[in-house]
Coordinates of C-alpha atoms and ligand atoms in Angstrom, one line a residue:
Chain K
M16 CA 164.8 123.7 46.9
A17 CA 165.7 127.0 45.9
A18 CA 164.7 129.3 48.6
S19 CA 165.9 132.8 48.7
P20 CA 167.0 134.6 52.0
K21 CA 164.4 137.1 51.8
A22 CA 161.3 136.1 52.7
G23 CA 158.1 138.6 52.5
T24 CA 159.0 142.5 52.5
L25 CA 161.6 142.0 55.4
D26 CA 165.4 142.1 54.9
V27 CA 166.3 139.2 56.5
N28 CA 170.2 139.5 56.1
K29 CA 170.1 143.0 57.7
I30 CA 168.1 142.0 60.8
R31 CA 170.1 138.9 61.1
A32 CA 172.8 140.3 61.8
D33 CA 171.6 142.6 64.4
F34 CA 171.1 139.0 66.5
P35 CA 174.9 138.2 67.5
I36 CA 173.4 134.9 68.6
L37 CA 172.6 133.9 65.2
D38 CA 176.5 133.2 64.6
V39 CA 177.4 131.2 67.4
E40 CA 178.0 127.7 66.4
V41 CA 176.5 125.1 68.8
Q42 CA 179.1 122.4 67.9
P43 CA 181.9 122.9 66.2
G44 CA 181.4 123.8 62.3
V45 CA 177.7 123.8 62.8
K46 CA 175.9 126.8 63.0
L47 CA 172.9 127.1 64.8
V48 CA 169.3 127.6 63.2
Y49 CA 167.1 128.7 65.8
L50 CA 163.6 127.6 65.4
D51 CA 162.4 128.4 69.3
S52 CA 161.1 131.6 69.6
G53 CA 157.6 130.2 70.6
A54 CA 159.8 129.5 73.6
S55 CA 162.2 132.4 73.5
S56 CA 163.1 135.0 70.8
Q57 CA 166.5 135.8 70.4
K58 CA 167.5 139.8 71.0
P59 CA 169.2 142.2 68.9
V60 CA 172.4 144.5 69.9
Q61 CA 170.0 147.2 70.0
V62 CA 168.1 145.6 72.9
I63 CA 171.2 144.0 74.6
E64 CA 172.8 147.7 74.4
A65 CA 169.9 149.4 76.5
M66 CA 170.3 147.4 79.2
D67 CA 174.2 148.0 79.1
R68 CA 174.0 151.5 78.6
Y69 CA 171.3 151.7 81.5
Y70 CA 173.7 149.4 84.1
R71 CA 176.7 151.5 83.2
H72 CA 175.2 155.5 83.3
E73 CA 172.0 155.1 84.4
N74 CA 171.2 152.4 87.3
S75 CA 169.1 153.6 90.1
N76 CA 165.9 152.6 91.8
I77 CA 163.0 154.5 90.7
H78 CA 160.7 156.9 91.8
R79 CA 160.9 158.8 95.0
G80 CA 164.8 159.6 94.3
V81 CA 165.4 163.5 93.8
H82 CA 169.0 162.6 92.8
T83 CA 169.8 163.0 89.0
L84 CA 170.2 159.0 88.3
A85 CA 167.0 158.3 90.3
E86 CA 165.4 160.9 88.0
N87 CA 166.6 159.5 84.7
A88 CA 165.8 156.3 85.4
T89 CA 162.3 156.8 86.4
E90 CA 161.8 158.8 83.7
A91 CA 163.3 155.9 81.2
Y92 CA 161.5 153.5 82.6
E93 CA 157.7 155.7 82.3
I94 CA 159.3 156.1 78.6
A95 CA 159.3 152.6 78.0
R96 CA 155.7 151.9 79.7
G97 CA 154.5 154.6 77.0
K98 CA 156.5 152.8 74.1
V99 CA 154.7 149.7 75.1
A100 CA 151.1 151.5 75.5
K101 CA 151.8 152.8 71.9
F102 CA 152.7 149.8 70.6
I103 CA 149.1 147.6 71.2
N104 CA 147.2 151.2 71.2
A105 CA 146.2 151.6 74.6
A106 CA 144.5 154.5 75.3
K107 CA 146.6 155.4 78.2
P108 CA 150.3 154.5 79.6
R109 CA 148.7 153.7 82.9
E110 CA 146.8 150.7 81.5
I111 CA 150.2 148.8 81.1
V112 CA 151.1 147.2 84.4
F113 CA 154.5 145.5 84.5
T114 CA 154.5 142.2 85.7
R115 CA 157.3 139.3 85.8
N116 CA 156.0 137.3 83.0
A117 CA 152.7 136.7 80.9
T118 CA 152.2 134.1 83.8
E119 CA 151.8 136.3 86.3
A120 CA 149.8 138.8 84.6
V121 CA 147.2 136.0 84.3
N122 CA 147.5 135.2 87.9
L123 CA 147.1 138.9 89.2
V124 CA 143.7 139.1 86.9
A125 CA 143.0 135.9 88.8
F126 CA 143.8 137.2 92.4
S127 CA 142.8 140.8 92.1
W128 CA 139.8 141.1 89.8
G129 CA 138.9 137.2 90.4
R130 CA 138.6 137.3 94.2
A131 CA 137.2 140.6 94.2
N132 CA 134.3 139.5 91.6
L133 CA 134.0 136.0 91.2
K134 CA 131.7 133.6 93.9
E135 CA 130.5 130.2 94.0
G136 CA 128.9 128.9 90.8
D137 CA 130.4 132.1 88.5
L138 CA 131.1 130.4 85.4
V139 CA 134.7 131.4 83.6
V140 CA 134.9 130.1 79.8
L141 CA 138.4 129.4 78.4
T142 CA 139.5 127.3 75.7
E143 CA 140.9 123.6 75.3
M144 CA 144.1 125.1 73.8
E145 CA 145.5 127.4 76.5
H146 CA 149.0 127.4 77.4
H147 CA 149.2 126.2 81.4
A148 CA 149.4 129.6 82.1
N149 CA 146.0 130.6 81.6
L150 CA 144.6 127.9 82.8
V151 CA 146.0 126.8 86.1
P152 CA 145.0 130.2 87.7
W153 CA 141.9 129.7 87.2
Q154 CA 141.6 126.1 88.4
M155 CA 143.4 128.0 91.2
L156 CA 140.3 130.3 92.0
A157 CA 138.0 127.6 91.2
A158 CA 139.5 125.3 93.8
E159 CA 139.0 128.6 96.2
K160 CA 136.3 130.3 95.2
G161 CA 133.9 127.6 93.6
I162 CA 133.2 128.8 90.2
R163 CA 132.7 127.0 87.4
L164 CA 134.8 126.6 84.2
E165 CA 134.1 125.4 81.0
F166 CA 135.7 125.0 77.8
I167 CA 135.3 126.1 73.9
P168 CA 136.5 123.0 72.3
V169 CA 139.3 122.3 69.7
T170 CA 138.1 120.9 66.4
E171 CA 139.9 118.3 64.8
D172 CA 141.8 120.6 62.3
G173 CA 142.9 123.1 65.4
L174 CA 140.4 125.1 65.6
L175 CA 138.1 126.7 68.2
D176 CA 134.9 125.9 67.4
M177 CA 132.7 128.9 67.4
A178 CA 129.6 126.7 66.8
A179 CA 129.9 125.8 71.0
L180 CA 130.2 129.5 72.0
P181 CA 126.6 130.6 71.9
D182 CA 125.7 127.8 74.0
L183 CA 128.7 128.5 76.5
L184 CA 127.6 132.3 76.6
A185 CA 124.0 131.7 77.5
Q186 CA 125.2 130.5 80.5
K187 CA 126.4 134.1 81.2
P188 CA 129.7 133.6 82.2
K189 CA 131.6 136.3 84.4
L190 CA 134.8 136.1 82.0
V191 CA 136.1 134.6 78.2
G192 CA 140.0 134.1 78.6
F193 CA 141.4 132.7 75.4
T194 CA 144.7 132.6 73.3
A195 CA 144.8 134.5 70.4
M196 CA 147.9 132.6 69.0
S197 CA 148.4 129.0 69.9
N198 CA 151.7 128.0 71.1
V199 CA 151.3 124.4 69.6
L200 CA 148.7 124.9 66.9
G201 CA 149.8 128.2 65.4
T202 CA 146.2 128.8 65.3
I203 CA 144.8 132.5 65.4
T204 CA 142.0 132.5 66.8
P205 CA 139.0 135.3 66.0
A206 CA 139.9 137.6 69.1
A207 CA 137.3 140.2 68.0
E208 CA 134.7 138.1 67.3
I209 CA 134.8 136.3 70.7
V210 CA 135.2 139.7 72.4
R211 CA 132.5 141.2 71.2
L212 CA 130.4 137.7 71.8
A213 CA 131.5 138.0 75.4
H214 CA 130.4 142.0 75.4
E215 CA 127.3 140.9 74.4
A216 CA 126.7 138.5 77.1
G217 CA 128.0 140.7 79.5
A218 CA 130.8 138.9 80.1
L219 CA 134.9 141.2 80.3
A220 CA 137.7 139.4 77.6
L221 CA 140.8 138.3 78.6
I222 CA 143.6 137.7 75.7
D223 CA 146.7 135.4 76.0
G224 CA 148.5 137.6 73.7
A225 CA 151.9 135.9 74.2
Q226 CA 152.4 135.1 71.3
S227 CA 150.2 136.7 69.0
V228 CA 151.5 140.4 70.5
P229 CA 154.8 139.2 68.9
H230 CA 154.1 138.0 65.5
M231 CA 151.3 140.2 64.4
P232 CA 149.5 144.0 65.2
T233 CA 147.9 144.1 68.1
D234 CA 145.2 147.0 68.7
V235 CA 143.5 146.5 72.1
Q236 CA 140.8 149.8 71.5
A237 CA 140.1 148.1 68.3
L238 CA 139.7 144.4 69.7
D239 CA 137.8 146.4 72.7
V240 CA 139.1 143.6 75.2
D241 CA 139.6 144.2 79.0
F242 CA 142.6 142.1 79.7
L243 CA 145.4 141.7 77.5
V244 CA 148.7 139.5 78.8
F245 CA 152.3 139.1 76.9
S246 CA 156.1 138.6 78.2
S247 CA 158.6 140.8 76.9
H248 CA 161.0 137.4 76.2
K249 CA 158.9 136.2 73.2
M250 CA 158.8 139.6 71.6
L251 CA 162.6 140.5 71.6
G252 CA 162.7 141.9 75.0
P253 CA 165.2 140.5 77.8
T254 CA 163.4 137.8 80.5
G255 CA 161.7 138.3 84.1
L256 CA 159.0 140.8 82.7
G257 CA 155.5 140.5 81.4
V258 CA 152.6 142.6 81.0
L259 CA 149.2 143.3 81.9
Y260 CA 146.9 145.5 79.9
G261 CA 143.4 146.2 81.4
K262 CA 141.3 148.9 80.6
L263 CA 141.4 151.5 83.2
A264 CA 138.1 151.2 85.1
L265 CA 138.8 147.9 85.4
L266 CA 142.3 148.3 86.8
E267 CA 141.3 151.1 88.8
A268 CA 138.6 149.5 90.7
M269 CA 140.6 145.7 91.4
P270 CA 142.3 145.5 94.2
P271 CA 145.9 145.3 94.9
F272 CA 147.8 141.9 93.6
L273 CA 151.1 142.1 95.8
G274 CA 151.6 144.7 98.6
G275 CA 154.7 146.2 99.7
G276 CA 156.9 149.2 98.8
D277 CA 155.5 151.6 95.8
M278 CA 152.1 150.2 95.8
I279 CA 150.9 152.5 98.8
K280 CA 150.1 156.2 99.1
R281 CA 150.1 156.3 102.9
V282 CA 150.5 153.4 105.6
E283 CA 149.6 153.0 109.2
L284 CA 150.8 150.3 111.3
R285 CA 147.0 148.5 110.7
S286 CA 146.1 149.9 107.6
F287 CA 147.1 151.1 104.1
T288 CA 146.1 153.3 101.2
A289 CA 147.2 151.9 97.8
N290 CA 149.0 154.2 95.3
E291 CA 147.4 154.6 91.6
V292 CA 146.8 152.9 88.6
P293 CA 149.8 151.1 87.3
Q294 CA 151.6 151.3 90.9
K295 CA 149.0 149.9 92.5
F296 CA 150.0 146.5 91.1
E297 CA 153.7 147.0 91.0
A298 CA 154.8 146.0 94.2
G299 CA 158.5 146.4 95.0
T300 CA 161.2 147.3 92.4
P301 CA 160.4 146.5 89.6
A302 CA 162.5 145.2 87.0
I303 CA 164.0 148.7 85.5
A304 CA 166.8 147.3 83.0
E305 CA 164.1 145.3 81.3
V306 CA 161.8 147.5 80.9
I307 CA 163.8 150.3 79.4
G308 CA 165.0 146.7 77.2
L309 CA 161.3 146.1 76.2
G310 CA 160.9 149.6 75.0
A311 CA 164.2 149.1 72.6
A312 CA 162.6 146.1 71.6
V313 CA 159.4 147.8 71.1
D314 CA 161.4 150.5 69.3
Y315 CA 163.0 147.9 66.8
L316 CA 159.6 145.5 65.9
N317 CA 158.1 149.1 65.0
A318 CA 161.3 150.0 62.6
V319 CA 160.8 146.2 61.2
G320 CA 156.9 146.8 61.3
M321 CA 154.6 144.2 62.5
D322 CA 152.8 144.1 59.4
A323 CA 155.8 143.2 57.9
I324 CA 157.1 140.8 60.9
A325 CA 153.4 138.9 60.5
A326 CA 153.7 138.5 57.0
H327 CA 157.4 136.9 57.0
D328 CA 156.1 134.6 60.2
H329 CA 153.3 133.4 58.0
E330 CA 154.9 133.0 55.0
L331 CA 157.3 131.1 57.0
T332 CA 154.8 129.0 58.4
A333 CA 152.7 128.0 55.3
Y334 CA 156.5 127.1 53.4
A335 CA 157.5 124.7 56.5
L336 CA 154.2 123.1 56.5
E337 CA 154.5 122.5 52.6
R338 CA 157.7 120.7 53.7
L339 CA 157.1 118.9 56.4
E340 CA 154.5 117.2 54.9
E341 CA 157.2 115.8 52.5
V342 CA 158.6 114.0 54.8
P343 CA 157.1 110.5 55.4
G344 CA 156.5 109.8 59.2
V345 CA 155.8 113.5 59.7
R346 CA 152.0 114.2 61.4
I347 CA 151.9 118.2 61.5
F348 CA 149.0 119.3 64.1
G349 CA 146.9 122.5 63.8
P350 CA 145.2 123.8 61.1
S351 CA 146.1 124.9 57.7
A352 CA 148.7 127.7 57.1
D353 CA 145.2 129.9 56.2
H354 CA 144.5 129.9 59.9
K355 CA 147.8 129.8 61.7
S356 CA 151.1 131.3 62.1
S357 CA 154.3 131.3 63.4
N358 CA 155.1 127.6 64.5
A359 CA 154.5 124.0 62.9
S360 CA 153.9 121.2 66.1
F361 CA 154.8 117.7 64.4
T362 CA 155.4 114.0 65.5
F363 CA 157.5 111.8 63.6
E364 CA 156.3 107.8 63.4
G365 CA 158.8 105.4 65.1
A366 CA 160.6 108.1 67.1
H367 CA 159.9 110.2 70.2
P368 CA 159.7 113.8 70.3
H369 CA 162.6 114.3 72.5
D370 CA 164.5 112.0 70.4
V371 CA 163.7 113.9 67.2
A372 CA 164.6 117.0 69.1
E373 CA 167.9 115.8 69.8
I374 CA 169.4 114.6 66.7
L375 CA 167.9 118.0 65.0
N376 CA 170.2 119.7 67.7
R377 CA 172.9 117.6 66.4
H378 CA 172.7 119.2 63.0
G379 CA 172.5 122.5 64.9
V380 CA 168.7 123.2 64.6
A381 CA 167.2 124.2 67.8
T382 CA 163.5 122.9 68.1
R383 CA 161.2 122.2 71.6
A384 CA 159.6 119.2 72.3
G385 CA 157.0 118.0 74.7
H386 CA 153.6 118.9 75.8
H387 CA 154.7 122.9 75.5
C388 CA 152.7 123.5 78.7
A389 CA 149.2 122.3 77.1
M390 CA 148.7 118.9 78.1
P391 CA 145.1 119.4 78.1
L392 CA 145.4 120.2 74.1
H393 CA 147.8 117.0 73.7
N394 CA 146.0 114.6 75.6
K395 CA 143.2 115.9 73.2
F396 CA 144.8 114.7 70.3
G397 CA 145.9 111.8 71.9
I398 CA 149.7 112.3 72.3
P399 CA 151.8 113.6 75.3
S400 CA 154.2 115.6 73.1
T401 CA 155.1 116.8 70.2
T402 CA 158.2 118.2 68.4
R403 CA 157.4 122.1 68.0
A404 CA 159.7 124.5 65.4
S405 CA 158.3 127.8 65.9
F406 CA 159.8 130.9 63.6
Y407 CA 160.4 134.6 63.7
L408 CA 162.1 137.7 61.7
Y409 CA 165.1 136.5 61.4
N410 CA 164.5 133.2 60.0
T411 CA 164.9 132.2 56.6
K412 CA 163.5 129.9 54.2
Q413 CA 166.9 128.1 54.1
E414 CA 166.4 127.3 57.7
I415 CA 163.6 125.4 57.3
D416 CA 165.6 123.5 54.1
Q417 CA 168.0 122.5 57.1
L418 CA 165.2 121.5 59.6
V419 CA 163.8 119.2 56.8
E420 CA 166.8 117.7 55.4
A421 CA 167.8 116.8 59.8
L422 CA 164.5 115.2 59.6
Y423 CA 165.7 112.7 57.4
K424 CA 168.9 111.8 59.7
V425 CA 165.5 111.1 62.1
K426 CA 164.6 108.2 59.8
E427 CA 167.9 107.2 59.0
I428 CA 168.4 106.4 62.6
F429 CA 165.0 105.5 63.6
G430 CA 164.6 103.7 60.5
Chain A
M1 CA 177.7 108.1 63.2
D2 CA 176.1 108.0 66.6
D3 CA 177.2 107.4 70.2
L4 CA 174.0 108.4 71.9
Y5 CA 171.9 106.1 69.6
R6 CA 174.0 102.8 70.2
E7 CA 172.3 100.0 68.3
V8 CA 171.6 98.6 71.7
I9 CA 169.3 101.9 72.8
I10 CA 167.4 101.9 69.0
D11 CA 167.1 98.0 69.4
R12 CA 165.7 98.2 72.8
Y13 CA 163.3 101.1 71.7
Q14 CA 161.8 99.6 69.2
N15 CA 162.2 95.8 70.4
P16 CA 161.5 95.7 73.8
R17 CA 162.3 92.3 76.0
F18 CA 160.3 93.5 79.0
R19 CA 157.5 95.4 77.9
G20 CA 154.0 94.3 79.9
E21 CA 152.7 94.1 83.1
L22 CA 152.8 91.6 85.8
D23 CA 149.3 91.2 87.7
P24 CA 149.2 90.2 90.6
H25 CA 152.9 91.4 91.2
D26 CA 154.3 92.1 94.6
Y27 CA 155.7 95.6 93.9
S28 CA 154.4 98.2 91.6
Y29 CA 155.0 102.0 90.6
Q30 CA 155.0 104.5 88.4
D31 CA 156.5 108.1 87.6
D32 CA 156.5 110.9 85.2
N33 CA 159.6 112.7 84.0
P34 CA 157.9 116.4 83.4
V35 CA 160.5 117.6 81.3
C36 CA 159.7 115.4 78.1
G37 CA 156.8 113.5 79.3
D38 CA 158.2 110.2 80.3
H39 CA 156.2 107.6 81.9
V40 CA 157.9 104.7 83.2
R41 CA 155.9 101.9 85.3
I42 CA 157.7 99.0 86.7
D43 CA 156.1 95.5 88.8
L44 CA 158.3 92.7 90.5
R45 CA 157.2 89.5 91.6
V46 CA 159.9 88.4 94.1
D47 CA 160.0 84.8 96.1
E48 CA 160.7 84.2 99.8
S49 CA 164.2 84.6 99.8
E50 CA 163.3 88.5 98.5
T51 CA 165.1 87.6 95.1
V52 CA 163.1 89.1 91.8
T53 CA 161.7 86.3 89.8
E54 CA 160.2 88.1 87.4
A55 CA 159.8 92.5 86.3
K56 CA 158.1 94.1 83.3
F57 CA 158.0 98.2 82.3
S58 CA 155.6 99.7 80.9
G59 CA 155.0 103.0 79.7
D60 CA 155.7 105.8 76.8
G61 CA 158.6 108.4 76.2
C62 CA 161.9 108.8 74.9
S63 CA 164.2 106.1 73.2
I64 CA 166.4 106.4 76.7
S65 CA 164.1 106.6 78.5
Q66 CA 162.5 103.3 77.5
A67 CA 165.6 101.4 76.9
S68 CA 167.2 101.8 80.1
A69 CA 163.6 100.3 81.6
D70 CA 163.8 97.6 79.6
L71 CA 168.1 97.4 80.1
L72 CA 166.9 97.4 83.9
V73 CA 164.3 95.6 84.3
E74 CA 166.2 92.7 83.1
K75 CA 169.2 93.3 85.0
I76 CA 167.2 93.2 87.9
T77 CA 165.5 89.8 87.6
G78 CA 167.3 87.2 89.4
M79 CA 168.8 89.8 91.9
K80 CA 168.0 90.3 95.6
L81 CA 166.1 93.1 96.9
E82 CA 168.9 94.1 99.0
D83 CA 171.1 94.5 95.5
V84 CA 168.6 96.1 94.1
R85 CA 168.3 99.2 96.6
K86 CA 172.2 99.6 96.3
L87 CA 171.7 100.6 92.0
G88 CA 172.6 103.7 91.6
K89 CA 173.3 106.4 89.0
A90 CA 176.6 104.9 87.9
D91 CA 174.6 101.4 86.8
I92 CA 172.2 103.0 84.8
L93 CA 175.3 104.7 82.7
E94 CA 177.0 101.5 83.1
M95 CA 174.1 99.6 81.7
L96 CA 173.7 101.7 78.5
G97 CA 177.4 102.7 77.7
I98 CA 176.6 106.3 76.7
E99 CA 177.7 109.6 78.1
L100 CA 174.3 112.0 78.5
G101 CA 173.7 115.2 79.4
P102 CA 172.1 116.8 81.9
V103 CA 168.5 116.7 80.3
R104 CA 169.1 113.2 78.7
L105 CA 170.5 111.9 82.2
K106 CA 167.0 111.9 83.6
C107 CA 165.4 110.4 81.1
A108 CA 167.9 107.3 81.6
L109 CA 167.4 107.4 85.4
L110 CA 163.4 107.9 85.5
S111 CA 163.3 103.3 85.2
L112 CA 165.5 103.9 88.4
K113 CA 163.8 106.3 90.6
V114 CA 160.4 104.3 89.6
L115 CA 162.4 101.0 91.1
K116 CA 163.6 102.3 94.5
G117 CA 159.9 104.5 94.5
G118 CA 158.6 100.9 94.3
V119 CA 160.9 99.0 96.3
Y120 CA 162.1 101.5 99.0
G121 CA 158.4 102.8 99.3
L122 CA 157.5 106.7 98.7
D123 CA 158.9 108.4 101.4
D124 CA 162.8 107.4 101.0
V125 CA 163.2 108.1 97.2
M126 CA 165.1 110.7 95.7
T127 CA 163.8 113.4 93.0
L128 CA 164.6 113.3 89.8
D129 CA 167.3 116.1 90.2
E130 CA 168.8 114.5 93.3
L131 CA 169.5 111.5 91.3
A132 CA 171.1 113.2 88.6
A133 CA 173.3 114.7 91.3
S134 CA 174.0 111.9 92.9
Ligands
PLP501 C1 150.3 131.0 74.7 C2 151.5 131.3 75.7 N1 150.7 131.4 77.0 C3 151.4 132.2 77.9 C4 152.9 131.9 78.0 C5 153.3 131.8 79.2 O1 154.2 132.7 78.9 P1 155.4 133.3 80.1 O2 156.4 131.4 80.2 O3 156.6 134.3 79.6 O4 154.7 133.4 81.0 C6 153.6 131.0 77.1 C7 154.6 131.1 76.8 O5 155.0 129.9 76.6 C8 152.5 130.9 75.8 O6 153.1 130.8 74.9

């Protein structure tokens, strides 16, 4: 099958040149085909160099310092916060709270907002396709406070069953939390509609944007969402850093999360006064180099263009579905290409996903096997695990062809 | 072509000899490998001299975890429990006859962990990480 290195409007060859790791030979003579960006994306030199520059020339703790390095580091940190705010069209940089990852951002909301605002019997609505990150924190709160959890079901074809939402909303939930893009099914959920319906029912809305923010444009004001969480490392930035967006009034009304330095205005021996948002939620020395790296990642994504990236990722996904369907024994999960992007999860008749991923790896193709931190969703489909190929701006149709060729080798081994 | 997917592994995975459950049994234990969701259960019957007279495994998972369980259950049938207790990582690797990276090593060792859980009782069992490093 002929496929051009260009997909959509991106100059993929030019982009690939910015990612040194794509030249790595995973085994002698076998070049890396990286189809695991859903787990963590690769990083362009621009991001690596921004962090390197910081450590070489600017390294210092931020806030409270009056020396030049401390001032420069503080400024660079806050500039990056502004870039992230703009990237998702937050009204103010103060609405951006840096956390360790998307997971910690959900925990922050559950711990701080949840404990202050939810009482026994209150309802939180989630979906059956949530990553454990947007499930377990609420289960922990349910165990602690006796709140109730209900779930928007997932249909056979991998969509949210929106017909079930009115009944759930009639029970007056306090919060509706859902993923904007499934990390297993690739499903793009109707986020704006769910937020609107949640608000009409008097609930707040939280979006897990860990997969959607890297792959499509995000506008928190247009969505009118109350909380949005995402991770730096899935959007070309470094690990160890996540983002919580929250509407300012909500963040201001919330009690602190972790206690310690930087999150306080005054401390007495037996009491403290919390700092302003966002410092109130950023106790201790933050991931300064990583925040600066994320700022560089956002610059990179903006320069390529999120619309172009979304189109590219969608085109690759559609192509992957088409090619995978040709392979005998492959069963793909999730909706048709119209409703999904960025990944394709599948099983292979007669071969366990872990074996499939292992054999693909011998051909340089990096995929992920397992439950992808969505065990309830896999249970729903009656399978313990899947193999997932996930795509990003540096991937090409040839790489998907290589994936498919390698899948035929699985067939040779497992017959 | 392949050292990992030796014929014996694929054969045992596709045509296990000792798949099943024993009811009643003298020992039964099960566990998971959370990394890839492998699940193995092993049931044993022993006689008065503490010799394994019959053993079966059940579960699901990758070829390495399931083939390893089938081979292990075959190996311990007829063995004294005190010898079963002495089995270690090296025995499993020898039995499989393959080299394993750190991730697949845990797939291979899951059945050993389950066996030890059954014959030692819960408290004395090493985690998969500890077994892999043993
Ligand atoms: C949909 C979704 N939510 C949350 C997360 C958690 O991200 P992190 O592990 O960076 O906290 C992931 C990452 O796998 C994800 O795909």
